[in-house]
C-alpha positions in Angstrom: -32.1 28.6 36.2 -35.3 30.0 34.2 -38.3 28.4 32.9 -39.6 30.4 29.9 -43.2 30.0 28.3 -43.5 31.5 25.5 -46.8 33.7 24.7 -47.4 35.3 21.6 -49.8 37.5 20.2 -49.3 36.4 16.5 -50.4 38.5 13.6 -51.8 41.7 13.1 -55.0 42.7 14.6 -57.3 45.6 15.4 -57.0 46.4 19.2 -57.1 49.5 21.8 -54.3 51.2 23.3 -53.9 50.2 26.8 -56.2 52.5 29.0 -54.3 54.2 31.9 -56.3 55.1 35.5 -56.9 54.4 39.0 -54.6 55.2 41.9 -51.4 54.8 40.0 -52.5 53.1 36.8 -54.3 50.4 35.2 -54.7 48.9 31.7 -56.6 47.0 29.2 -55.2 44.3 26.9 -56.9 42.9 23.9 -56.1 39.5 22.0 -58.3 39.0 18.7 -57.0 35.6 17.4 -58.7 34.3 14.2 -61.7 32.3 14.7 -61.6 28.4 13.5 -64.0 27.5 10.9 -65.3 24.6 13.0 -67.8 25.7 15.4 -66.0 26.5 18.7 -67.0 25.3 22.1 -70.0 27.0 23.9 -68.8 30.1 25.9 -71.9 30.0 28.0 -71.3 27.5 30.4 -71.8 27.7 34.2 -68.9 27.3 36.6 -68.8 27.9 40.3 -68.6 31.4 41.9 -65.0 30.9 42.7 -64.3 30.9 39.2 -66.4 34.0 38.4 -65.3 35.9 41.5 -62.1 35.1 43.3 -61.4 36.1 47.0 -58.4 37.9 48.0 -56.5 38.8 50.9 -52.8 39.5 51.9 -52.4 35.9 53.2 -53.0 33.5 50.5 -52.9 33.5 46.7 -55.3 31.9 44.5 -55.1 30.5 41.0 -57.3 28.5 38.7 -55.9 25.8 36.3 -57.5 24.5 33.2 -57.7 21.5 31.4 -60.0 19.8 28.5 -61.8 16.9 29.1 -60.1 13.9 28.4 -61.7 10.3 28.4 -59.7 9.5 31.6 -61.1 11.8 34.2 -57.9 11.6 36.3 -55.9 12.8 33.1 -58.1 16.0 32.9 -57.4 16.6 36.7 -53.8 15.9 36.3 -53.4 18.6 33.3 -55.5 21.2 35.2 -53.3 20.8 38.2 -50.0 21.4 36.2 -51.8 24.0 34.5 -53.1 25.9 38.0 -49.2 25.2 39.5 -47.7 27.2 36.8 -50.4 30.0 37.1 -49.7 30.0 40.6 -46.4 30.8 40.3 -46.9 33.4 37.8 -49.2 34.7 40.1 -46.6 35.3 42.8 -43.6 36.3 40.6 -43.1 36.4 36.8 -41.2 38.2 34.7 -43.0 39.7 31.3 -40.5 40.6 28.5 -41.6 41.6 24.7 -42.5 44.2 22.3 -45.4 45.5 21.0 -45.7 47.5 17.3 -48.3 49.9 16.3 -48.8 50.7 12.8 -50.8 53.6 11.4 -51.3 53.9 7.7 -53.9 56.3 6.7 -56.9 55.8 8.8 -56.2 52.1 9.6 -54.0 51.0 12.5 -52.8 47.7 13.3 -50.9 46.2 16.1 -48.7 43.0 16.7 -46.7 41.8 19.4 -44.7 38.9 21.1 -44.2 38.6 24.8 -42.3 36.0 27.0 -43.3 35.0 30.5 -40.5 33.8 32.5 -40.9 31.7 36.0 -38.0 31.0 38.2 -37.5 27.3 38.6 -37.2 27.7 42.3 -40.6 29.5 42.5 -41.9 26.6 40.7 -40.4 24.0 43.1 -41.7 26.4 46.1 -45.1 26.4 44.7 -45.2 22.6 44.2 -44.3 21.8 47.7 -46.8 24.0 49.4 -50.1 24.6 47.1 -53.4 23.1 48.4 -56.5 21.9 46.0 -59.3 23.7 47.4 -61.9 22.6 44.6 -62.1 20.6 41.4 -65.1 21.2 38.8 -65.9 19.8 35.4 -68.2 21.1 33.0 -69.2 19.9 29.5 -66.0 21.9 28.2 -63.5 21.7 30.6 -62.0 20.8 34.0 -60.8 23.6 36.3 -59.0 23.1 39.7 -58.5 26.2 42.4 -55.5 26.2 44.1 -54.0 28.3 47.0 -50.8 29.2 48.4 -50.5 30.3 51.6 -53.1 30.5 54.5 -56.5 28.7 53.8 -59.5 29.7 55.9 -63.3 29.3 55.4 -63.4 26.4 53.3 -67.1 25.4 53.8 -67.8 28.5 52.2 -66.6 27.9 48.8 -69.7 26.7 46.8 -69.1 24.2 43.9 -72.6 24.9 42.5 -72.6 26.2 39.0 -73.9 29.5 37.8 -74.2 31.2 34.4 -72.0 34.4 33.8 -74.1 37.4 34.5 -75.9 38.9 31.2 -75.2 42.4 32.3 -71.7 43.4 31.9 -69.6 43.9 35.5 -69.0 47.3 36.7 -65.2 46.9 36.4 -65.4 46.3 32.8 -66.9 49.9 32.4 -64.6 51.4 34.8 -61.4 50.0 36.6 -61.8 49.5 40.5 -60.0 52.2 42.6 -58.4 50.6 45.4 -55.3 52.8 47.1 -52.3 51.2 46.8 -53.1 48.5 44.0 -52.8 48.5 40.1 -55.8 47.1 38.1 -55.9 46.0 34.3 -58.2 44.0 32.2 -57.3 41.4 29.7 -59.6 40.1 27.1 -59.6 37.5 24.2 -62.0 36.5 21.6 -63.2 32.7 21.5 -60.6 30.0 20.2 -61.8 26.6 19.6 -60.9 25.4 22.8 -62.2 27.2 26.0 -59.4 26.7 27.9 -57.4 28.8 25.5 -59.6 31.6 25.5 -59.3 32.2 29.5 -55.7 31.7 29.3 -55.1 34.1 26.5 -57.3 36.7 28.4 -55.4 36.1 31.6 -52.1 36.2 30.0 -53.3 39.4 28.5 -54.0 40.9 31.7 -50.5 40.2 32.8 -49.1 41.8 30.0 -51.4 44.9 30.4 -50.2 45.1 34.0 -46.8 45.0 33.2 -47.2 47.7 30.6 -48.5 50.2 33.2 -45.3 49.6 35.4 -42.5 50.3 32.3 -42.7 51.2 28.8 -39.9 52.5 26.6 -41.2 53.8 23.3 -39.5 54.2 19.9 -41.1 55.7 16.7 -40.4 55.9 12.8 -42.3 57.9 10.3 -42.0 57.0 6.7 -43.5 57.5 3.2 -45.4 54.4 1.6 -47.2 54.6 -1.6 -48.1 58.3 -1.1 -49.0 57.6 2.3 -47.4 58.6 5.9 -46.6 55.3 7.8 -46.3 55.7 11.3 -44.7 53.0 13.2 -44.3 52.8 17.0 -42.9 50.2 19.4 -43.2 49.7 23.0 -40.7 47.4 24.8 -41.7 46.1 28.1 -39.5 44.1 30.7 -40.5 43.9 34.1 -41.0 41.5 37.2 -44.7 41.2 38.4 -45.0 40.2 42.1 -48.7 39.1 43.6 -50.3 39.8 40.1 -53.5 38.0 40.6 -56.9 37.5 38.5 -59.9 38.6 40.7 -62.9 38.1 38.3 -63.9 36.7 35.0 -66.9 37.5 32.6 -67.7 36.2 29.1 -70.0 38.2 26.7 -73.1 35.9 26.4 -73.7 37.5 22.8 -70.3 38.1 21.3 -68.3 35.3 23.0 -65.6 37.8 24.1 -63.5 36.7 27.6 -62.7 39.0 29.9 -60.7 38.9 33.3 -59.6 41.5 36.2 -56.4 41.4 37.2 -54.8 43.3 40.3 -51.5 43.7 42.1 -50.0 45.7 44.9 -48.0 48.6 44.6 -45.7 48.0 47.3 -44.6 44.7 46.0 -43.8 46.3 42.7 -42.2 49.5 43.7 -38.5 48.7 42.1 -40.1 47.4 38.8 
């Protein structure tokens, strides 16, 4: 039985195409949702270093769960835990299926797409039986938890002191890391009203970018529209990602754009 969580890149928006690079390939996926008229939550909150820069090794998988802050603190923690378990399961194995369309009319380009993430119920059960909560942190805007699957060591080295994001964009945003045997991708999101949604959208887009580097089927159509040439292309994706983990996060202090860096090993995805 498959549990599907639908994810939409709804509407049309201006975006950049995937960028391919590294030892194998890598990508970047952008999501630019319409800003709400109400003032969104401030993006520049401090979080622990384990949130901005997550450790990674072959013996464990880490994931962060998010929740808005509710009146009852236990409700916030429970929601963050539930979200974190789903993300932890996706970090182990997730199928991404969908289609993204590109329209070129004259000098204008628009992109719209719709993707689904599917996680096997057995994987959710396995994660639910074997996870560990390493840290919990509450900011002004949300509650987050750090979860692990697999061996856990050096817990004393996980500092819970909050720090602001760096004012200068990280190196990985300028140039994807190059590590033999791995694929890297960047996902981004503009600012939603809820900060939790901004981070979740960026993480989802990073997974879509990874999936797009593994397998894309393209088809195109050219037609005349009001004396202009319209070029329509569609990119279909249907792949399973294994051990696709979020490594780093950053938010632009002035522009309020959210970025995450994701990585997955080629060896675990050779059959994708």
